[in-house]
mmCIF file of C-alpha atoms in Angstrom:
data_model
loop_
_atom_site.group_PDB
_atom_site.id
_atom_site.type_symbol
_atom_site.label_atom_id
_atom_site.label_comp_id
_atom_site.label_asym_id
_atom_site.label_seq_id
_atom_site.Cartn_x
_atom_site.Cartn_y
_atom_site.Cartn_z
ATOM 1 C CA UNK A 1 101.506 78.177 60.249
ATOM 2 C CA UNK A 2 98.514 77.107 58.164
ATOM 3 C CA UNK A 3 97.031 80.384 56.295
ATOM 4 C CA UNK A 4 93.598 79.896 54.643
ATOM 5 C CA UNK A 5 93.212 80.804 51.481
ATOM 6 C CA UNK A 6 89.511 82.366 50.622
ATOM 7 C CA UNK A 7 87.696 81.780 47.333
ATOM 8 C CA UNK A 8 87.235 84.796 45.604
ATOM 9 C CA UNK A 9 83.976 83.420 43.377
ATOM 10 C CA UNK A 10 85.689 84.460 40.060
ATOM 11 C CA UNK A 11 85.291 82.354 37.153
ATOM 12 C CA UNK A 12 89.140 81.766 35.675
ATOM 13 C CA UNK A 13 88.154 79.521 33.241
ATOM 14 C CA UNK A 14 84.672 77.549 31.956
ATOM 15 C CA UNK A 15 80.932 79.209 30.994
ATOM 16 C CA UNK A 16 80.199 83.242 32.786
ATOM 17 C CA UNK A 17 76.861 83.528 30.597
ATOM 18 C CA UNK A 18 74.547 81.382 28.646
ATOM 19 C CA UNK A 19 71.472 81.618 26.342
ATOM 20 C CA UNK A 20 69.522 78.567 26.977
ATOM 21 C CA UNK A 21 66.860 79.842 24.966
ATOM 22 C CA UNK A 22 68.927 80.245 21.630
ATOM 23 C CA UNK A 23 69.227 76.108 21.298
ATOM 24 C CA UNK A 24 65.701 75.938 21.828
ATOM 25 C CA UNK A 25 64.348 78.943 19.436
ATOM 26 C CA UNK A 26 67.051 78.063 16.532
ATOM 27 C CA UNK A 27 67.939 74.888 14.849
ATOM 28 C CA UNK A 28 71.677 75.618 15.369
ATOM 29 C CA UNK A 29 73.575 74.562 11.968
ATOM 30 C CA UNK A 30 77.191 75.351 12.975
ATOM 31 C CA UNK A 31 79.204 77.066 16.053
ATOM 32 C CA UNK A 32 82.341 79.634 15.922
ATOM 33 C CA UNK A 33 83.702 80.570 18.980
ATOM 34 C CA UNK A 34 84.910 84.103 18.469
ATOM 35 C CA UNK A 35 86.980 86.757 20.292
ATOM 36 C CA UNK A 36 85.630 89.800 22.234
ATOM 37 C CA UNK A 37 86.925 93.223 22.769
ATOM 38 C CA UNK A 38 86.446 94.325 26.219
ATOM 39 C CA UNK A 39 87.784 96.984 28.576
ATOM 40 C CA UNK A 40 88.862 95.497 32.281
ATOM 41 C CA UNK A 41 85.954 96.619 34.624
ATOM 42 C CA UNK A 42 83.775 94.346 31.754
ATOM 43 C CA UNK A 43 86.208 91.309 32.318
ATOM 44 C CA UNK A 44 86.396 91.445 35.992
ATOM 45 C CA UNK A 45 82.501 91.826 35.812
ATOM 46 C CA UNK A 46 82.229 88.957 33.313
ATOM 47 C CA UNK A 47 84.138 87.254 35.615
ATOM 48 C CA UNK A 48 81.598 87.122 38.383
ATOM 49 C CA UNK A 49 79.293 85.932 35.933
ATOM 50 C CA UNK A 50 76.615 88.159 36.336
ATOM 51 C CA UNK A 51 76.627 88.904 32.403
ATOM 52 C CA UNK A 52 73.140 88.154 30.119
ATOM 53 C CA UNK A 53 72.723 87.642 26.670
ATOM 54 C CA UNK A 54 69.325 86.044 26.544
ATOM 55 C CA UNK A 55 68.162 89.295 24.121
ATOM 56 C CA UNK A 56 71.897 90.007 22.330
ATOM 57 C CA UNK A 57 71.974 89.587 19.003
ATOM 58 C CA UNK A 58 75.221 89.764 16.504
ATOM 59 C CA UNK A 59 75.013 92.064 13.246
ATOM 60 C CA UNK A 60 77.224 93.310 10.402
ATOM 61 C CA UNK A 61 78.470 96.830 10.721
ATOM 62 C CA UNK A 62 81.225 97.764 8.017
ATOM 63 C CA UNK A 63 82.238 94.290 7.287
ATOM 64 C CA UNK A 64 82.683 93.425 11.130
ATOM 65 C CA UNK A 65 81.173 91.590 13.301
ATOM 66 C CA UNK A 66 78.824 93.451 16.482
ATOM 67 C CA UNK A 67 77.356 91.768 19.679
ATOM 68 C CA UNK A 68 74.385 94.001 20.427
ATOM 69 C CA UNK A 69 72.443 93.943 23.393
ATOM 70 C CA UNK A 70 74.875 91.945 25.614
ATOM 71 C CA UNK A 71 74.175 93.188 29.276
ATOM 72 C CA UNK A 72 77.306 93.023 31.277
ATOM 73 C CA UNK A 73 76.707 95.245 34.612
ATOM 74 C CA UNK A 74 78.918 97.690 35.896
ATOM 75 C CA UNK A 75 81.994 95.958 38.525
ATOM 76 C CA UNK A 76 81.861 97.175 41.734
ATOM 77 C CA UNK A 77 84.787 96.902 43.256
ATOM 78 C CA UNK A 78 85.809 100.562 43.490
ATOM 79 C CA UNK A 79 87.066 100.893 39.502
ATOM 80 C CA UNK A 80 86.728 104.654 38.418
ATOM 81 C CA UNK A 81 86.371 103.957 34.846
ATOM 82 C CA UNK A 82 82.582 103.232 34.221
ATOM 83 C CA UNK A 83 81.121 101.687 30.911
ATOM 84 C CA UNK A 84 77.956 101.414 29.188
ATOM 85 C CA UNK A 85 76.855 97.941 29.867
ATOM 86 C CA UNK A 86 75.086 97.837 27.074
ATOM 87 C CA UNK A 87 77.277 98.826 24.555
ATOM 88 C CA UNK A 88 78.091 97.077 21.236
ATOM 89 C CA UNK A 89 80.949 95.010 21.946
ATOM 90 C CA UNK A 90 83.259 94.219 18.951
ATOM 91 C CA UNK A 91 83.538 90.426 17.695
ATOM 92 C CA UNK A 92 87.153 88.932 16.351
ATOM 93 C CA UNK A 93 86.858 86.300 13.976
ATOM 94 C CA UNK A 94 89.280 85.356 11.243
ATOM 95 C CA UNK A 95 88.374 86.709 7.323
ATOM 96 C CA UNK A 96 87.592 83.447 6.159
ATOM 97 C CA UNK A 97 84.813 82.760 9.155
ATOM 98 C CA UNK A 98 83.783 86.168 8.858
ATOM 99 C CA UNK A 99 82.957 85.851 4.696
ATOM 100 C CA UNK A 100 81.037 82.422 5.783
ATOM 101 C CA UNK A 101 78.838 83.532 8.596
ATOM 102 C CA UNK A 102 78.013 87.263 6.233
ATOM 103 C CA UNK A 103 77.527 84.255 3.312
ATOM 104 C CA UNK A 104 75.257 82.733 4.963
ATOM 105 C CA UNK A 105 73.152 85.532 6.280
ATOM 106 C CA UNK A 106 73.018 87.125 3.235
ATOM 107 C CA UNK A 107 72.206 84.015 1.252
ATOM 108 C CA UNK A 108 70.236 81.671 3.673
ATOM 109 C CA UNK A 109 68.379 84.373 5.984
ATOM 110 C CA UNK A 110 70.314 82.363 8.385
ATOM 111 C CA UNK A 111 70.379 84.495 12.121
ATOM 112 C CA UNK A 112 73.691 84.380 14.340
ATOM 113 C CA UNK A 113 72.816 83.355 17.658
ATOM 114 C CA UNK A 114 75.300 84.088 20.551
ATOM 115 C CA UNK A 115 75.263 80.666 22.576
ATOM 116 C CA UNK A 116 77.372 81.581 25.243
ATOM 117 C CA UNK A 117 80.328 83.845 26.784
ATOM 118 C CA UNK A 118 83.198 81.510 27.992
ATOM 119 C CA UNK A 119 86.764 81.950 29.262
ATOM 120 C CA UNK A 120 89.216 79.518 27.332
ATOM 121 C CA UNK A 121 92.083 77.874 29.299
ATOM 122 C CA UNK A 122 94.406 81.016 28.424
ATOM 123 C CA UNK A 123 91.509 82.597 30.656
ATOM 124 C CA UNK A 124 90.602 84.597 27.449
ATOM 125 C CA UNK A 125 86.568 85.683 27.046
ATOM 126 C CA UNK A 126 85.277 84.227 23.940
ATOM 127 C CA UNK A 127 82.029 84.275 22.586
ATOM 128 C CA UNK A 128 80.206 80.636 21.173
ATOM 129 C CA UNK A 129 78.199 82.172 18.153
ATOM 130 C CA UNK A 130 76.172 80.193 16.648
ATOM 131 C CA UNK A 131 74.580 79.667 13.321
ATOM 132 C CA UNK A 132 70.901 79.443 13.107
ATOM 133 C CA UNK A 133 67.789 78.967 11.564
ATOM 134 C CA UNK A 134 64.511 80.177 13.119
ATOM 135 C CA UNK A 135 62.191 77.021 14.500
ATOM 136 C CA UNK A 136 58.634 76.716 14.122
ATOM 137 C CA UNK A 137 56.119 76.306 16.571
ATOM 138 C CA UNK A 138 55.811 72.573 15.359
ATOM 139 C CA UNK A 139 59.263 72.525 15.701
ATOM 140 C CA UNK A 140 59.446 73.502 19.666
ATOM 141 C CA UNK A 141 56.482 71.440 20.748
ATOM 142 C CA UNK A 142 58.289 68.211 19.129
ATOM 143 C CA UNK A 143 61.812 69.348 20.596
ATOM 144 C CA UNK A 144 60.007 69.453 23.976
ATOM 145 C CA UNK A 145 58.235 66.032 23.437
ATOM 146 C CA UNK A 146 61.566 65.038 22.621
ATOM 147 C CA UNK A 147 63.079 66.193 25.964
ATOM 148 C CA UNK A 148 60.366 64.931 28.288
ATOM 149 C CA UNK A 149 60.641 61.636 26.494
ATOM 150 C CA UNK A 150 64.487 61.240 27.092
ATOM 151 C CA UNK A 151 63.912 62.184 30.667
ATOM 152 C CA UNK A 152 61.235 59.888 31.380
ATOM 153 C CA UNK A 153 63.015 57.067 29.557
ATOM 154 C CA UNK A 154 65.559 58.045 32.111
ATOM 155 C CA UNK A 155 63.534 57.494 35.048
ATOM 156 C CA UNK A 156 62.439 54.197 33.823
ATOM 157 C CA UNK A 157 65.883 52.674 33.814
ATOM 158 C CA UNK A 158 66.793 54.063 37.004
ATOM 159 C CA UNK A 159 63.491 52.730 38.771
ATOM 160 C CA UNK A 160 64.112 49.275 36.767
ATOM 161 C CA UNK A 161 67.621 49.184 38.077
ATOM 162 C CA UNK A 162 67.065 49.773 41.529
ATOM 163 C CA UNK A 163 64.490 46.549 41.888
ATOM 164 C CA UNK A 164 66.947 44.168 40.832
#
């Protein structure tokens, strides 16, 4: 007796939400991957990775750490408890990363940049946070120079390769 076994789409492990645009608006100096406090409809939500945090934006609130703006919508899969989806969501980082990344903003005018919401291998949600210094226009324009040149370099080998 074979029984099938159906997918259920949920991400265990690997990336539920990304900001693509936060690599390409910020020169990203260093990366902290930091904990998030969440309530169970947000997980199971997070999960399906339906989350955005192309507009979130971390801040300092009585010497913690706040992801604002995050957009995680509401699970529907018959949960009574509800949730503002987007409601600050607490950040866990240890004291010593915590004094660095405050350090930094304080001192620098350095922005934190959330990069990404993952789930580790303990199937944890963490939060990539990265930190970042505004980019000029210049900046963008040779970034995306940059990019185009790598891909067309790319093409060129392949097409090279395939007349041998």
């Amino acid at each position: 007796m074979a029984t099938s076994k159906k997918k259920s789409g949920m991400i265990s492990h690997g990336i539920a939400a990304q900001n693509r645009k936060g690599r390409f608006n910020y020169t990203i100096l260093e990366t902290f991957e930091a904990g998030l406090v969440l309530k169970g409809p947000e997980v199971k939500s997070l999960r399906l990775g339906r989350a955005t945090i192309t507009e979130a934006y971390a801040v300092e609130r009585n010497g913690e750490l706040w992801l604002l703006n995050c957009f995680i919508p509401e699970y529907q899969g018959g949960v009574l408890s509800r949730f503002d989806s987007r409601a600050p969501r607490k950040l866990l980082l240890n004291k010593k990363q915590l004094n660095h990344l405050l350090g930094a903003v304080a001192r620098d005018g350095a922005s934190l940049v959330p990069l990404d919401i993952h789930f580790n291998d303990r199937g944890l949600a963490k939060l990539t946070l990265g930190l970042g210094e505004g980019r000029k226009n210049v900046d963008k324009r040779r970034a995306i120079a940059d990019r185009d040149w790598q891909r067309d370099k790319a093409r060129l080998i392949r097409s090279k390769g395939k007349e041998y």
